[in-house]
Amino acid sequence: MISILRILFKAGLVFVGVSVLWVGIYRFVPVPFTWTMAGDLLAGRSVTKQWMPLSQMDPDMARAAIAGEDSRFCEHHGFDFRAIAGAAYRNAQGGRIRGGSTISQQTAKNAFLFQGGGYVRKAFEAYFTVLIETLWSKRRIMEVYLNVAETGIGTYGADAAALRYFGHDATRLSPTEAGRIAAVLPLPKKRAAIDPRGFVRRHGNTLARYVSTVRRAGLDSCLK
């Protein structure tokens, strides 16, 4: 029993050391690949990705992401407990299941983990969220998020999405274009930003209107 505990303890130390090193490297190096991309390749789909530094990306893209995914991104330290409580309450009422994940949590999942996995994956997600909030700046978290988030089937990152949907890169995006890319983020395999219909059009147009609100209210202040 003691030997088993010793092995588990050493394995835990190795995991912590490797994970801290991994997160530390990604603080400076573009994320080259993710488990979600690997899943696309295994399913026979091609992967399109294009890394763009946040300094080159149109700031309205980050504002649209904040408007659609995490309005308190600059205020919390990885977890928005009010959003989690609100999502739990709405889910208890029935209907479509809603999440309360922050952009930090989504970044941790997208960059280091795989989709699905239930409570075990959520536990690792929480662990990596604490690590990136500790070792990265908010600006870096947003930069990684907007480069590795799935923005369509086989498409990853805002720049690849802009090229796919609008025929130009993400250095210049109208609020409507940024809003429609952000509207795809929650269900990228079922939505498209080009010629959008239904929810994507309505939600994308709403997010486009909120872009100026995010700017005026300083909700993106941690990115400057």
C-alpha positions as YAML, in Angstrom:
chain: A
units: angstrom
residues:
- id: 1
  name: MET
  ca: [0.00, 0.00, 0.00]
- id: 2
  name: ILE
  ca: [2.79, 2.42, 0.92]
- id: 3
  name: SER
  ca: [4.65, 1.65, -2.32]
- id: 4
  name: ILE
  ca: [1.49, 2.35, -4.34]
- id: 5
  name: LEU
  ca: [1.04, 5.68, -2.58]
- id: 6
  name: ARG
  ca: [4.67, 6.53, -3.23]
- id: 7
  name: ILE
  ca: [4.25, 5.76, -6.94]
- id: 8
  name: LEU
  ca: [1.08, 7.87, -7.12]
- id: 9
  name: PHE
  ca: [2.82, 10.73, -5.32]
- id: 10
  name: LYS
  ca: [5.76, 10.65, -7.73]
- id: 11
  name: ALA
  ca: [3.40, 10.44, -10.70]
- id: 12
  name: GLY
  ca: [1.54, 13.47, -9.36]
- id: 13
  name: LEU
  ca: [4.78, 15.42, -9.03]
- id: 14
  name: VAL
  ca: [5.77, 14.52, -12.59]
- id: 15
  name: PHE
  ca: [2.35, 15.60, -13.89]
- id: 16
  name: VAL
  ca: [2.53, 18.94, -12.08]
- id: 17
  name: GLY
  ca: [6.06, 19.57, -13.32]
- id: 18
  name: VAL
  ca: [5.25, 18.68, -16.93]
- id: 19
  name: SER
  ca: [2.00, 20.67, -16.95]
- id: 20
  name: VAL
  ca: [3.64, 23.79, -15.48]
- id: 21
  name: LEU
  ca: [6.44, 23.53, -18.08]
- id: 22
  name: TRP
  ca: [3.86, 22.99, -20.86]
- id: 23
  name: VAL
  ca: [1.83, 26.04, -19.83]
- id: 24
  name: GLY
  ca: [5.02, 28.05, -19.39]
- id: 25
  name: ILE
  ca: [6.17, 27.27, -22.92]
- id: 26
  name: TYR
  ca: [2.79, 28.24, -24.38]
- id: 27
  name: ARG
  ca: [3.10, 31.60, -22.67]
- id: 28
  name: PHE
  ca: [5.62, 32.51, -25.37]
- id: 29
  name: VAL
  ca: [5.20, 29.97, -28.18]
- id: 30
  name: PRO
  ca: [2.16, 29.74, -30.48]
- id: 31
  name: VAL
  ca: [0.09, 26.63, -29.76]
- id: 32
  name: PRO
  ca: [1.03, 24.33, -32.67]
- id: 33
  name: PHE
  ca: [-1.75, 21.74, -32.37]
- id: 34
  name: THR
  ca: [-4.63, 20.64, -30.15]
- id: 35
  name: TRP
  ca: [-6.44, 17.41, -29.34]
- id: 36
  name: THR
  ca: [-9.55, 18.78, -31.09]
- id: 37
  name: MET
  ca: [-7.55, 19.26, -34.29]
- id: 38
  name: ALA
  ca: [-6.28, 15.69, -33.92]
- id: 39
  name: GLY
  ca: [-9.88, 14.52, -33.68]
- id: 40
  name: ASP
  ca: [-10.69, 16.25, -36.98]
- id: 41
  name: LEU
  ca: [-7.74, 14.57, -38.68]
- id: 42
  name: LEU
  ca: [-8.74, 11.16, -37.31]
- id: 43
  name: ALA
  ca: [-12.25, 11.75, -38.67]
- id: 44
  name: GLY
  ca: [-10.78, 12.35, -42.12]
- id: 45
  name: ARG
  ca: [-11.25, 16.13, -42.12]
- id: 46
  name: SER
  ca: [-8.59, 18.64, -43.05]
- id: 47
  name: VAL
  ca: [-7.50, 21.27, -40.54]
- id: 48
  name: THR
  ca: [-7.13, 24.94, -41.43]
- id: 49
  name: LYS
  ca: [-5.43, 27.20, -38.90]
- id: 50
  name: GLN
  ca: [-3.53, 30.45, -39.07]
- id: 51
  name: TRP
  ca: [-1.88, 31.97, -36.00]
- id: 52
  name: MET
  ca: [-2.21, 35.74, -35.69]
- id: 53
  name: PRO
  ca: [-0.83, 37.77, -32.76]
- id: 54
  name: LEU
  ca: [-3.47, 39.73, -30.90]
- id: 55
  name: SER
  ca: [-1.57, 42.92, -31.71]
- id: 56
  name: GLN
  ca: [-2.31, 42.36, -35.41]
- id: 57
  name: MET
  ca: [-5.91, 41.22, -35.00]
- id: 58
  name: ASP
  ca: [-8.78, 43.70, -35.26]
- id: 59
  name: PRO
  ca: [-9.66, 44.58, -31.63]
- id: 60
  name: ASP
  ca: [-13.35, 44.16, -32.42]
- id: 61
  name: MET
  ca: [-12.79, 40.39, -32.59]
- id: 62
  name: ALA
  ca: [-11.78, 40.21, -28.94]
- id: 63
  name: ARG
  ca: [-14.62, 42.58, -28.04]
- id: 64
  name: ALA
  ca: [-17.14, 40.36, -29.82]
- id: 65
  name: ALA
  ca: [-15.77, 37.32, -27.98]
- id: 66
  name: ILE
  ca: [-16.11, 39.12, -24.66]
- id: 67
  name: ALA
  ca: [-19.65, 40.19, -25.54]
- id: 68
  name: GLY
  ca: [-20.70, 36.70, -26.54]
- id: 69
  name: GLU
  ca: [-18.73, 34.41, -24.25]
- id: 70
  name: ASP
  ca: [-17.52, 36.17, -21.11]
- id: 71
  name: SER
  ca: [-18.51, 39.77, -20.32]
- id: 72
  name: ARG
  ca: [-16.53, 39.70, -17.06]
- id: 73
  name: PHE
  ca: [-13.36, 38.32, -18.64]
- id: 74
  name: CYS
  ca: [-11.22, 41.21, -17.36]
- id: 75
  name: GLU
  ca: [-12.70, 41.01, -13.84]
- id: 76
  name: HIS
  ca: [-12.55, 37.35, -12.82]
- id: 77
  name: HIS
  ca: [-9.56, 35.12, -12.15]
- id: 78
  name: GLY
  ca: [-10.61, 32.25, -14.38]
- id: 79
  name: PHE
  ca: [-14.04, 31.37, -13.00]
- id: 80
  name: ASP
  ca: [-17.20, 33.46, -13.13]
- id: 81
  name: PHE
  ca: [-19.20, 32.04, -10.26]
- id: 82
  name: ARG
  ca: [-22.21, 34.26, -11.00]
- id: 83
  name: ALA
  ca: [-22.37, 32.89, -14.55]
- id: 84
  name: ILE
  ca: [-21.97, 29.32, -13.26]
- id: 85
  name: ALA
  ca: [-24.78, 29.81, -10.75]
- id: 86
  name: GLY
  ca: [-26.98, 31.40, -13.40]
- id: 87
  name: ALA
  ca: [-26.36, 28.54, -15.83]
- id: 88
  name: ALA
  ca: [-27.14, 25.98, -13.13]
- id: 89
  name: TYR
  ca: [-30.41, 27.74, -12.34]
- id: 90
  name: ARG
  ca: [-31.47, 27.91, -16.01]
- id: 91
  name: ASN
  ca: [-30.55, 24.26, -16.56]
- id: 92
  name: ALA
  ca: [-32.65, 23.27, -13.55]
- id: 93
  name: GLN
  ca: [-35.65, 24.86, -15.27]
- id: 94
  name: GLY
  ca: [-35.27, 22.49, -18.21]
- id: 95
  name: GLY
  ca: [-34.80, 23.23, -21.89]
- id: 96
  name: ARG
  ca: [-31.51, 23.71, -23.71]
- id: 97
  name: ILE
  ca: [-28.47, 23.08, -21.49]
- id: 98
  name: ARG
  ca: [-26.31, 26.17, -21.00]
- id: 99
  name: GLY
  ca: [-22.77, 26.39, -19.72]
- id: 100
  name: GLY
  ca: [-21.08, 28.94, -17.51]
- id: 101
  name: SER
  ca: [-17.52, 28.50, -18.79]
- id: 102
  name: THR
  ca: [-15.31, 31.55, -19.06]
- id: 103
  name: ILE
  ca: [-12.94, 32.31, -21.92]
- id: 104
  name: SER
  ca: [-10.12, 31.22, -19.59]
- id: 105
  name: GLN
  ca: [-11.76, 27.83, -19.04]
- id: 106
  name: GLN
  ca: [-12.43, 27.40, -22.75]
- id: 107
  name: THR
  ca: [-8.82, 28.31, -23.52]
- id: 108
  name: ALA
  ca: [-7.56, 25.73, -21.01]
- id: 109
  name: LYS
  ca: [-9.79, 23.07, -22.56]
- id: 110
  name: ASN
  ca: [-8.97, 23.96, -26.17]
- id: 111
  name: ALA
  ca: [-5.21, 24.27, -25.72]
- id: 112
  name: PHE
  ca: [-4.48, 21.37, -23.37]
- id: 113
  name: LEU
  ca: [-7.40, 18.93, -23.27]
- id: 114
  name: PHE
  ca: [-9.94, 17.09, -25.38]
- id: 115
  name: GLN
  ca: [-13.66, 17.66, -25.82]
- id: 116
  name: GLY
  ca: [-16.07, 15.70, -23.64]
- id: 117
  name: GLY
  ca: [-14.86, 13.57, -20.77]
- id: 118
  name: GLY
  ca: [-17.39, 14.59, -18.14]
- id: 119
  name: TYR
  ca: [-16.33, 15.51, -14.62]
- id: 120
  name: VAL
  ca: [-12.79, 14.16, -14.96]
- id: 121
  name: ARG
  ca: [-12.07, 16.45, -17.90]
- id: 122
  name: LYS
  ca: [-13.74, 19.36, -16.06]
- id: 123
  name: ALA
  ca: [-11.41, 18.79, -13.11]
- id: 124
  name: PHE
  ca: [-8.35, 18.96, -15.37]
- id: 125
  name: GLU
  ca: [-9.88, 21.99, -17.08]
- id: 126
  name: ALA
  ca: [-10.13, 23.75, -13.71]
- id: 127
  name: TYR
  ca: [-6.50, 22.86, -12.96]
- id: 128
  name: PHE
  ca: [-5.21, 24.23, -16.27]
- id: 129
  name: THR
  ca: [-7.42, 27.31, -15.88]
- id: 130
  name: VAL
  ca: [-5.67, 28.11, -12.59]
- id: 131
  name: LEU
  ca: [-2.30, 27.59, -14.26]
- id: 132
  name: ILE
  ca: [-2.92, 29.89, -17.23]
- id: 133
  name: GLU
  ca: [-4.46, 32.57, -15.03]
- id: 134
  name: THR
  ca: [-1.32, 32.37, -12.87]
- id: 135
  name: LEU
  ca: [1.35, 32.12, -15.56]
- id: 136
  name: TRP
  ca: [-0.21, 34.04, -18.46]
- id: 137
  name: SER
  ca: [-1.58, 37.54, -18.81]
- id: 138
  name: LYS
  ca: [-5.21, 38.11, -19.75]
- id: 139
  name: ARG
  ca: [-3.97, 39.35, -23.10]
- id: 140
  name: ARG
  ca: [-2.15, 36.06, -23.70]
- id: 141
  name: ILE
  ca: [-5.22, 34.05, -22.71]
- id: 142
  name: MET
  ca: [-7.33, 35.94, -25.24]
- id: 143
  name: GLU
  ca: [-4.64, 35.61, -27.90]
- id: 144
  name: VAL
  ca: [-4.47, 31.83, -27.50]
- id: 145
  name: TYR
  ca: [-8.26, 31.55, -27.35]
- id: 146
  name: LEU
  ca: [-8.76, 33.47, -30.60]
- id: 147
  name: ASN
  ca: [-6.16, 31.31, -32.33]
- id: 148
  name: VAL
  ca: [-7.12, 27.79, -31.21]
- id: 149
  name: ALA
  ca: [-10.90, 28.03, -30.78]
- id: 150
  name: GLU
  ca: [-12.83, 26.07, -33.38]
- id: 151
  name: THR
  ca: [-14.59, 28.50, -35.73]
- id: 152
  name: GLY
  ca: [-16.11, 26.01, -38.14]
- id: 153
  name: ILE
  ca: [-15.67, 22.43, -39.24]
- id: 154
  name: GLY
  ca: [-11.91, 21.95, -39.52]
- id: 155
  name: THR
  ca: [-11.33, 25.68, -39.06]
- id: 156
  name: TYR
  ca: [-9.44, 27.05, -36.06]
- id: 157
  name: GLY
  ca: [-8.87, 30.62, -34.98]
- id: 158
  name: ALA
  ca: [-10.33, 33.98, -35.91]
- id: 159
  name: ASP
  ca: [-7.91, 34.58, -38.78]
- id: 160
  name: ALA
  ca: [-8.70, 31.28, -40.49]
- id: 161
  name: ALA
  ca: [-12.41, 32.02, -39.96]
- id: 162
  name: ALA
  ca: [-12.12, 35.49, -41.51]
- id: 163
  name: LEU
  ca: [-10.35, 34.03, -44.55]
- id: 164
  name: ARG
  ca: [-12.92, 31.25, -44.88]
- id: 165
  name: TYR
  ca: [-16.05, 33.31, -44.39]
- id: 166
  name: PHE
  ca: [-15.17, 36.79, -45.63]
- id: 167
  name: GLY
  ca: [-12.19, 36.39, -47.95]
- id: 168
  name: HIS
  ca: [-9.77, 38.54, -45.97]
- id: 169
  name: ASP
  ca: [-7.67, 38.16, -42.85]
- id: 170
  name: ALA
  ca: [-8.55, 39.21, -39.30]
- id: 171
  name: THR
  ca: [-6.46, 42.38, -39.31]
- id: 172
  name: ARG
  ca: [-9.61, 44.18, -40.40]
- id: 173
  name: LEU
  ca: [-13.04, 43.04, -39.34]
- id: 174
  name: SER
  ca: [-16.30, 44.94, -39.26]
- id: 175
  name: PRO
  ca: [-18.31, 44.61, -36.04]
- id: 176
  name: THR
  ca: [-20.78, 42.44, -37.98]
- id: 177
  name: GLU
  ca: [-18.04, 40.10, -39.20]
- id: 178
  name: ALA
  ca: [-16.50, 39.84, -35.73]
- id: 179
  name: GLY
  ca: [-19.94, 39.26, -34.20]
- id: 180
  name: ARG
  ca: [-20.77, 36.47, -36.62]
- id: 181
  name: ILE
  ca: [-17.47, 34.69, -35.99]
- id: 182
  name: ALA
  ca: [-18.14, 34.97, -32.25]
- id: 183
  name: ALA
  ca: [-21.66, 33.61, -32.77]
- id: 184
  name: VAL
  ca: [-20.17, 30.42, -34.27]
- id: 185
  name: LEU
  ca: [-17.91, 29.71, -31.27]
- id: 186
  name: PRO
  ca: [-20.41, 27.86, -29.03]
- id: 187
  name: LEU
  ca: [-21.30, 25.26, -31.71]
- id: 188
  name: PRO
  ca: [-18.71, 25.53, -34.49]
- id: 189
  name: LYS
  ca: [-19.54, 22.23, -36.16]
- id: 190
  name: LYS
  ca: [-23.19, 23.21, -36.63]
- id: 191
  name: ARG
  ca: [-22.92, 26.89, -37.55]
- id: 192
  name: ALA
  ca: [-21.35, 29.03, -40.24]
- id: 193
  name: ALA
  ca: [-20.73, 32.77, -40.33]
- id: 194
  name: ILE
  ca: [-21.07, 33.10, -44.08]
- id: 195
  name: ASP
  ca: [-24.64, 33.60, -45.29]
- id: 196
  name: PRO
  ca: [-25.83, 32.90, -41.72]
- id: 197
  name: ARG
  ca: [-29.41, 32.09, -40.95]
- id: 198
  name: GLY
  ca: [-31.47, 31.75, -37.82]
- id: 199
  name: PHE
  ca: [-29.55, 31.94, -34.57]
- id: 200
  name: VAL
  ca: [-26.15, 32.83, -36.07]
- id: 201
  name: ARG
  ca: [-27.59, 35.83, -37.92]
- id: 202
  name: ARG
  ca: [-29.63, 37.06, -34.95]
- id: 203
  name: HIS
  ca: [-26.95, 36.44, -32.33]
- id: 204
  name: GLY
  ca: [-24.15, 37.69, -34.57]
- id: 205
  name: ASN
  ca: [-25.99, 40.94, -35.24]
- id: 206
  name: THR
  ca: [-26.63, 41.33, -31.50]
- id: 207
  name: LEU
  ca: [-22.95, 40.82, -30.70]
- id: 208
  name: ALA
  ca: [-22.03, 43.34, -33.41]
- id: 209
  name: ARG
  ca: [-24.11, 45.94, -31.58]
- id: 210
  name: TYR
  ca: [-22.49, 45.02, -28.26]
- id: 211
  name: VAL
  ca: [-18.95, 45.51, -29.62]
- id: 212
  name: SER
  ca: [-19.17, 49.27, -29.10]
- id: 213
  name: THR
  ca: [-20.63, 48.71, -25.63]
- id: 214
  name: VAL
  ca: [-17.63, 46.58, -24.67]
- id: 215
  name: ARG
  ca: [-15.30, 49.32, -25.92]
- id: 216
  name: ARG
  ca: [-17.11, 52.19, -24.20]
- id: 217
  name: ALA
  ca: [-17.50, 50.31, -20.89]
- id: 218
  name: GLY
  ca: [-13.84, 49.27, -20.89]
- id: 219
  name: LEU
  ca: [-14.71, 45.59, -20.63]
- id: 220
  name: ASP
  ca: [-11.63, 44.89, -22.75]
- id: 221
  name: SER
  ca: [-9.31, 47.05, -20.64]
- id: 222
  name: CYS
  ca: [-7.10, 44.10, -19.63]
- id: 223
  name: LEU
  ca: [-6.16, 43.59, -23.30]
- id: 224
  name: LYS
  ca: [-4.57, 46.99, -23.76]
...
